């Protein structure tokens, strides 16, 4: 009886798969046709349009009736678009390696699996690969919500002519894993340096007596904690099963919304999606009230500033440069006139890019 | 005009995506229903059925009208099945780590991305994780077509009660990258040990004068070759662009069909698909003609033997054990009676598993 029911569902699935196959093939044929049109233009047209992809994905998630979670719908259509885009134009994506890191996860989240990915050793190498057109886009870490910015990336953005073509947000959760009987018995905590930093408040509060020991990865940390008495590791939940470690405490990161942000860098100007960010860098000869003067138009226009970073300038003439992220697209009317005002007061002004706001999953 | 055409195709794609979304949701609802039926059985029923998945994928590839290549159709439906299976039963897959290796690529090829993957440090750890039911399946390397078997995996299969539930084949290509002016100028070749072994004939023939230097990965090798005069690396084609190295020779692997094989280990008995392999291990007290005697029935039944490996036995009583792969499923009538005959002449006989033949892509 149960077997009979199973067969009915199996046949149903087979019929559905046939229909999906036919639709995927039509979709791919459309993508190919689009590719031909673009190739025959006298003015170069971009093949990869993150703003269009974002709109497609959000629409489908809005329409999703279940039972597949939105996250899976996003992932599956990401892969469908990736496969179709590869027919239009095979893409090479450079990223800060090595493989198996969060940066690689960010690449796959953004581009799907039908791209060539190339791990490079340094952030400047990634910029160089895109600049020299050895890669269509590059992915570099930008900041995480507790540890702040990756200054190397800011420096490269300042020097380079490349633009920010997108941001990718990844959520990260940490647990304290150990075979120690209780928190008070924990003598040492092993973890990647960044994970230690992301849990600093919690560690100071609950196990101030423990020695904090940075190692090359959280996986490595779990391995050590599995063999060393009274040692603990900060790692994901799964490591607990596999290294036979108990979860002494879950979700110990200081910011519960601990995300890491990555930037997509490229040569492309994107059109507005209605939900965009603009990154810019400004400076002026230093004088008291300079920052206030630079920021005043932003307040007056009632535009949300999502980030402000100051960096000592390398060129002697400015003492500081400011990296600012604003909501809005440089081609939006309001944002455009705000940017024009900021530009008037600044001695240095550069838009790094306008791009769709990233989604956390 | 071109823009008009683009909009038409874009609308068409949007309409197609809506239909795909509706179908994916119905498919997922079927998968959930199947999950309920299976959970309500008194006899445990497997949630993951590699033989069924193989049949589904092959049928769809056969039906594929293009323009998406079969490989992409396979990948997309693999992900669809992965997402649907996660609704039936979230799967944990243990594999020989670290992340970013071919073994991880094999996991994703076989199971898609909607599974929890757990990199472990040793092959016995992977077996232990599956045995203790911390993981549903484990993935271990088995052999590659030029370097032969991974003996550790054979030893574990011999000791363990786990069964082989599948094989995964990955294709690998090597190139010689260098800034040297010609092959004769190359003084040293850097590569992962396995890559050196896989290109040994070619290296002996074309650059017998070069010093072969194993390093931790082919990526590392390319990095070294980019800075050291007259050094070369064995690596994939993309590394040449990114490390600024020329391809002195492409496809230098000795076997052009250089594949690496991985095994899926688990607790499950699979049903026949019509295109299966059976792995077994046999032994007997040593005497002249033993091997011939063991193999004679295979020849008589005209069954294809795809592999034969002998290993010294640990137990003193047998001198050798033989690992044999045959075409056919142990529940096929012909294979079953062949196995019965082999069993009669062997003092030790164990079927390691019957599973669908893997696909090379």
PDB file of C-alpha atoms in Angstrom, chain A residues 144-316:
ATOM      1  CA  UNK A 144      32.663  41.886   9.085  1.00  0.00           C
ATOM      2  CA  UNK A 145      30.141  43.316  11.435  1.00  0.00           C
ATOM      3  CA  UNK A 146      32.247  42.930  14.584  1.00  0.00           C
ATOM      4  CA  UNK A 147      35.822  43.271  13.376  1.00  0.00           C
ATOM      5  CA  UNK A 148      35.463  46.167  10.975  1.00  0.00           C
ATOM      6  CA  UNK A 149      37.001  46.784   7.595  1.00  0.00           C
ATOM      7  CA  UNK A 150      39.675  45.019   5.637  1.00  0.00           C
ATOM      8  CA  UNK A 151      41.908  48.038   5.113  1.00  0.00           C
ATOM      9  CA  UNK A 152      43.815  46.473   2.257  1.00  0.00           C
ATOM     10  CA  UNK A 153      40.655  46.392   0.191  1.00  0.00           C
ATOM     11  CA  UNK A 154      39.936  50.063   0.907  1.00  0.00           C
ATOM     12  CA  UNK A 155      43.461  51.027  -0.127  1.00  0.00           C
ATOM     13  CA  UNK A 156      43.125  49.146  -3.391  1.00  0.00           C
ATOM     14  CA  UNK A 157      39.731  50.703  -4.140  1.00  0.00           C
ATOM     15  CA  UNK A 158      41.279  54.135  -3.642  1.00  0.00           C
ATOM     16  CA  UNK A 159      44.112  53.472  -6.105  1.00  0.00           C
ATOM     17  CA  UNK A 160      42.295  51.424  -8.703  1.00  0.00           C
ATOM     18  CA  UNK A 161      39.892  52.415 -11.481  1.00  0.00           C
ATOM     19  CA  UNK A 162      37.778  49.357 -10.843  1.00  0.00           C
ATOM     20  CA  UNK A 163      34.289  49.795  -9.494  1.00  0.00           C
ATOM     21  CA  UNK A 164      32.284  48.019  -6.826  1.00  0.00           C
ATOM     22  CA  UNK A 165      29.676  45.960  -8.697  1.00  0.00           C
ATOM     23  CA  UNK A 166      28.025  44.289  -5.722  1.00  0.00           C
ATOM     24  CA  UNK A 167      28.200  43.277  -2.087  1.00  0.00           C
ATOM     25  CA  UNK A 168      27.801  39.746  -0.741  1.00  0.00           C
ATOM     26  CA  UNK A 169      26.764  39.109   2.849  1.00  0.00           C
ATOM     27  CA  UNK A 170      27.375  35.813   4.658  1.00  0.00           C
ATOM     28  CA  UNK A 171      26.050  35.049   8.150  1.00  0.00           C
ATOM     29  CA  UNK A 172      28.349  33.314  10.599  1.00  0.00           C
ATOM     30  CA  UNK A 173      27.576  31.560  13.927  1.00  0.00           C
ATOM     31  CA  UNK A 174      30.025  30.395  16.591  1.00  0.00           C
ATOM     32  CA  UNK A 175      29.808  27.842  19.404  1.00  0.00           C
ATOM     33  CA  UNK A 176      32.115  26.891  22.253  1.00  0.00           C
ATOM     34  CA  UNK A 177      32.947  23.183  21.910  1.00  0.00           C
ATOM     35  CA  UNK A 178      34.791  21.203  24.539  1.00  0.00           C
ATOM     36  CA  UNK A 179      35.061  17.995  26.510  1.00  0.00           C
ATOM     37  CA  UNK A 180      35.654  19.951  29.699  1.00  0.00           C
ATOM     38  CA  UNK A 181      32.996  19.343  32.365  1.00  0.00           C
ATOM     39  CA  UNK A 182      31.976  22.960  32.638  1.00  0.00           C
ATOM     40  CA  UNK A 183      32.922  26.439  31.519  1.00  0.00           C
ATOM     41  CA  UNK A 184      34.987  26.972  34.658  1.00  0.00           C
ATOM     42  CA  UNK A 185      37.151  23.955  33.784  1.00  0.00           C
ATOM     43  CA  UNK A 186      38.131  25.391  30.376  1.00  0.00           C
ATOM     44  CA  UNK A 187      41.773  26.452  30.473  1.00  0.00           C
ATOM     45  CA  UNK A 188      42.398  27.314  26.817  1.00  0.00           C
ATOM     46  CA  UNK A 189      40.267  28.354  23.856  1.00  0.00           C
ATOM     47  CA  UNK A 190      41.536  27.608  20.345  1.00  0.00           C
ATOM     48  CA  UNK A 191      40.088  29.320  17.271  1.00  0.00           C
ATOM     49  CA  UNK A 192      40.923  31.338  14.214  1.00  0.00           C
ATOM     50  CA  UNK A 193      42.010  34.812  15.251  1.00  0.00           C
ATOM     51  CA  UNK A 194      38.938  36.385  13.695  1.00  0.00           C
ATOM     52  CA  UNK A 195      36.579  34.037  15.556  1.00  0.00           C
ATOM     53  CA  UNK A 196      38.326  34.895  18.836  1.00  0.00           C
ATOM     54  CA  UNK A 197      37.839  38.557  18.063  1.00  0.00           C
ATOM     55  CA  UNK A 198      34.190  38.036  17.186  1.00  0.00           C
ATOM     56  CA  UNK A 199      33.504  36.399  20.568  1.00  0.00           C
ATOM     57  CA  UNK A 200      35.729  38.600  22.718  1.00  0.00           C
ATOM     58  CA  UNK A 201      32.997  40.028  24.999  1.00  0.00           C
ATOM     59  CA  UNK A 202      31.464  36.677  25.636  1.00  0.00           C
ATOM     60  CA  UNK A 203      34.865  35.107  26.378  1.00  0.00           C
ATOM     61  CA  UNK A 204      35.825  37.942  28.745  1.00  0.00           C
ATOM     62  CA  UNK A 205      32.575  37.650  30.583  1.00  0.00           C
ATOM     63  CA  UNK A 206      32.167  33.885  30.935  1.00  0.00           C
ATOM     64  CA  UNK A 207      35.691  32.446  30.851  1.00  0.00           C
ATOM     65  CA  UNK A 208      38.040  35.341  31.643  1.00  0.00           C
ATOM     66  CA  UNK A 209      40.540  32.841  33.110  1.00  0.00           C
ATOM     67  CA  UNK A 210      40.987  30.960  29.807  1.00  0.00           C
ATOM     68  CA  UNK A 211      44.000  31.405  27.590  1.00  0.00           C
ATOM     69  CA  UNK A 212      43.034  32.446  24.029  1.00  0.00           C
ATOM     70  CA  UNK A 213      45.105  30.677  21.380  1.00  0.00           C
ATOM     71  CA  UNK A 214      44.774  31.620  17.706  1.00  0.00           C
ATOM     72  CA  UNK A 215      45.225  28.775  15.200  1.00  0.00           C
ATOM     73  CA  UNK A 216      44.948  28.578  11.413  1.00  0.00           C
ATOM     74  CA  UNK A 217      41.265  27.579  11.269  1.00  0.00           C
ATOM     75  CA  UNK A 218      38.309  26.725  13.494  1.00  0.00           C
ATOM     76  CA  UNK A 219      38.426  23.172  12.143  1.00  0.00           C
ATOM     77  CA  UNK A 220      41.991  22.858  13.374  1.00  0.00           C
ATOM     78  CA  UNK A 221      40.842  24.277  16.726  1.00  0.00           C
ATOM     79  CA  UNK A 222      38.158  21.594  17.098  1.00  0.00           C
ATOM     80  CA  UNK A 223      40.725  18.929  16.335  1.00  0.00           C
ATOM     81  CA  UNK A 224      43.009  20.211  19.107  1.00  0.00           C
ATOM     82  CA  UNK A 225      40.134  20.557  21.578  1.00  0.00           C
ATOM     83  CA  UNK A 226      39.234  16.919  20.948  1.00  0.00           C
ATOM     84  CA  UNK A 227      42.592  15.706  22.246  1.00  0.00           C
ATOM     85  CA  UNK A 228      43.791  18.287  24.775  1.00  0.00           C
ATOM     86  CA  UNK A 229      42.338  18.161  28.299  1.00  0.00           C
ATOM     87  CA  UNK A 230      40.303  21.208  29.329  1.00  0.00           C
ATOM     88  CA  UNK A 231      40.693  22.832  25.953  1.00  0.00           C
ATOM     89  CA  UNK A 232      37.801  24.346  24.016  1.00  0.00           C
ATOM     90  CA  UNK A 233      37.344  25.422  20.407  1.00  0.00           C
ATOM     91  CA  UNK A 234      35.170  28.003  18.724  1.00  0.00           C
ATOM     92  CA  UNK A 235      33.543  26.357  15.716  1.00  0.00           C
ATOM     93  CA  UNK A 236      30.328  25.566  13.902  1.00  0.00           C
ATOM     94  CA  UNK A 237      27.836  23.123  15.334  1.00  0.00           C
ATOM     95  CA  UNK A 238      28.698  20.211  13.103  1.00  0.00           C
ATOM     96  CA  UNK A 239      32.272  20.047  14.321  1.00  0.00           C
ATOM     97  CA  UNK A 240      30.854  18.995  17.708  1.00  0.00           C
ATOM     98  CA  UNK A 241      29.442  15.696  16.420  1.00  0.00           C
ATOM     99  CA  UNK A 242      32.467  14.815  14.441  1.00  0.00           C
ATOM    100  CA  UNK A 243      35.144  15.581  16.924  1.00  0.00           C
ATOM    101  CA  UNK A 244      33.015  14.198  19.758  1.00  0.00           C
ATOM    102  CA  UNK A 245      32.889  17.578  21.510  1.00  0.00           C
ATOM    103  CA  UNK A 246      30.019  18.922  23.603  1.00  0.00           C
ATOM    104  CA  UNK A 247      28.533  22.315  22.894  1.00  0.00           C
ATOM    105  CA  UNK A 248      29.290  24.159  26.126  1.00  0.00           C
ATOM    106  CA  UNK A 249      27.664  27.297  24.752  1.00  0.00           C
ATOM    107  CA  UNK A 250      25.970  28.105  21.450  1.00  0.00           C
ATOM    108  CA  UNK A 251      25.832  31.390  19.548  1.00  0.00           C
ATOM    109  CA  UNK A 252      28.627  33.026  21.535  1.00  0.00           C
ATOM    110  CA  UNK A 253      29.432  35.693  18.945  1.00  0.00           C
ATOM    111  CA  UNK A 254      29.102  39.195  20.374  1.00  0.00           C
ATOM    112  CA  UNK A 255      26.843  40.402  17.580  1.00  0.00           C
ATOM    113  CA  UNK A 256      24.066  37.917  16.979  1.00  0.00           C
ATOM    114  CA  UNK A 257      23.818  39.269  13.481  1.00  0.00           C
ATOM    115  CA  UNK A 258      27.401  38.463  12.715  1.00  0.00           C
ATOM    116  CA  UNK A 259      27.812  38.801   8.988  1.00  0.00           C
ATOM    117  CA  UNK A 260      30.868  39.038   6.810  1.00  0.00           C
ATOM    118  CA  UNK A 261      30.735  41.329   3.812  1.00  0.00           C
ATOM    119  CA  UNK A 262      32.503  40.853   0.506  1.00  0.00           C
ATOM    120  CA  UNK A 263      32.720  43.151  -2.484  1.00  0.00           C
ATOM    121  CA  UNK A 264      32.406  42.301  -6.162  1.00  0.00           C
ATOM    122  CA  UNK A 265      34.861  44.425  -8.145  1.00  0.00           C
ATOM    123  CA  UNK A 266      34.712  44.910 -11.890  1.00  0.00           C
ATOM    124  CA  UNK A 267      34.639  47.323 -14.796  1.00  0.00           C
ATOM    125  CA  UNK A 268      30.900  47.639 -15.072  1.00  0.00           C
ATOM    126  CA  UNK A 269      28.431  50.468 -14.419  1.00  0.00           C
ATOM    127  CA  UNK A 270      25.169  49.087 -13.097  1.00  0.00           C
ATOM    128  CA  UNK A 271      21.693  50.525 -13.552  1.00  0.00           C
ATOM    129  CA  UNK A 272      19.419  51.250 -10.543  1.00  0.00           C
ATOM    130  CA  UNK A 273      17.288  48.447  -9.032  1.00  0.00           C
ATOM    131  CA  UNK A 274      15.353  50.566  -6.535  1.00  0.00           C
ATOM    132  CA  UNK A 275      17.317  49.049  -3.635  1.00  0.00           C
ATOM    133  CA  UNK A 276      20.901  50.148  -4.092  1.00  0.00           C
ATOM    134  CA  UNK A 277      23.917  51.429  -2.248  1.00  0.00           C
ATOM    135  CA  UNK A 278      26.539  53.896  -3.407  1.00  0.00           C
ATOM    136  CA  UNK A 279      30.104  53.783  -2.086  1.00  0.00           C
ATOM    137  CA  UNK A 280      32.254  56.861  -2.328  1.00  0.00           C
ATOM    138  CA  UNK A 281      35.516  58.180  -1.025  1.00  0.00           C
ATOM    139  CA  UNK A 282      36.032  61.859  -0.233  1.00  0.00           C
ATOM    140  CA  UNK A 283      38.665  64.080   1.299  1.00  0.00           C
ATOM    141  CA  UNK A 284      39.527  67.739   1.774  1.00  0.00           C
ATOM    142  CA  UNK A 285      42.310  69.767   3.351  1.00  0.00           C
ATOM    143  CA  UNK A 286      41.967  69.165   7.026  1.00  0.00           C
ATOM    144  CA  UNK A 287      40.387  71.826   9.211  1.00  0.00           C
ATOM    145  CA  UNK A 288      38.148  71.717  12.285  1.00  0.00           C
ATOM    146  CA  UNK A 289      34.615  70.802  11.335  1.00  0.00           C
ATOM    147  CA  UNK A 290      35.671  69.274   8.000  1.00  0.00           C
ATOM    148  CA  UNK A 291      33.851  66.013   8.544  1.00  0.00           C
ATOM    149  CA  UNK A 292      30.724  67.838   9.654  1.00  0.00           C
ATOM    150  CA  UNK A 293      30.878  69.969   6.550  1.00  0.00           C
ATOM    151  CA  UNK A 294      31.256  66.933   4.301  1.00  0.00           C
ATOM    152  CA  UNK A 295      28.388  65.101   5.954  1.00  0.00           C
ATOM    153  CA  UNK A 296      25.963  67.987   6.311  1.00  0.00           C
ATOM    154  CA  UNK A 297      24.364  67.521   2.862  1.00  0.00           C
ATOM    155  CA  UNK A 298      23.720  63.841   3.627  1.00  0.00           C
ATOM    156  CA  UNK A 299      21.714  64.750   6.712  1.00  0.00           C
ATOM    157  CA  UNK A 300      19.887  67.525   4.877  1.00  0.00           C
ATOM    158  CA  UNK A 301      18.872  65.146   2.056  1.00  0.00           C
ATOM    159  CA  UNK A 302      17.722  62.638   4.726  1.00  0.00           C
ATOM    160  CA  UNK A 303      19.752  59.914   3.061  1.00  0.00           C
ATOM    161  CA  UNK A 304      20.767  56.893   5.121  1.00  0.00           C
ATOM    162  CA  UNK A 305      24.510  56.499   5.595  1.00  0.00           C
ATOM    163  CA  UNK A 306      25.235  52.800   6.154  1.00  0.00           C
ATOM    164  CA  UNK A 307      28.964  53.137   6.731  1.00  0.00           C
ATOM    165  CA  UNK A 308      31.621  55.726   7.425  1.00  0.00           C
ATOM    166  CA  UNK A 309      35.301  54.823   7.656  1.00  0.00           C
ATOM    167  CA  UNK A 310      38.211  57.183   7.937  1.00  0.00           C
ATOM    168  CA  UNK A 311      41.655  56.177   6.748  1.00  0.00           C
ATOM    169  CA  UNK A 312      44.914  58.103   6.947  1.00  0.00           C
ATOM    170  CA  UNK A 313      45.670  59.241   3.406  1.00  0.00           C
ATOM    171  CA  UNK A 314      48.901  58.173   1.773  1.00  0.00           C
ATOM    172  CA  UNK A 315      49.215  61.372  -0.176  1.00  0.00           C
ATOM    173  CA  UNK A 316      50.511  64.100   2.135  1.00  0.00           C
TER     174      UNK A 316
END
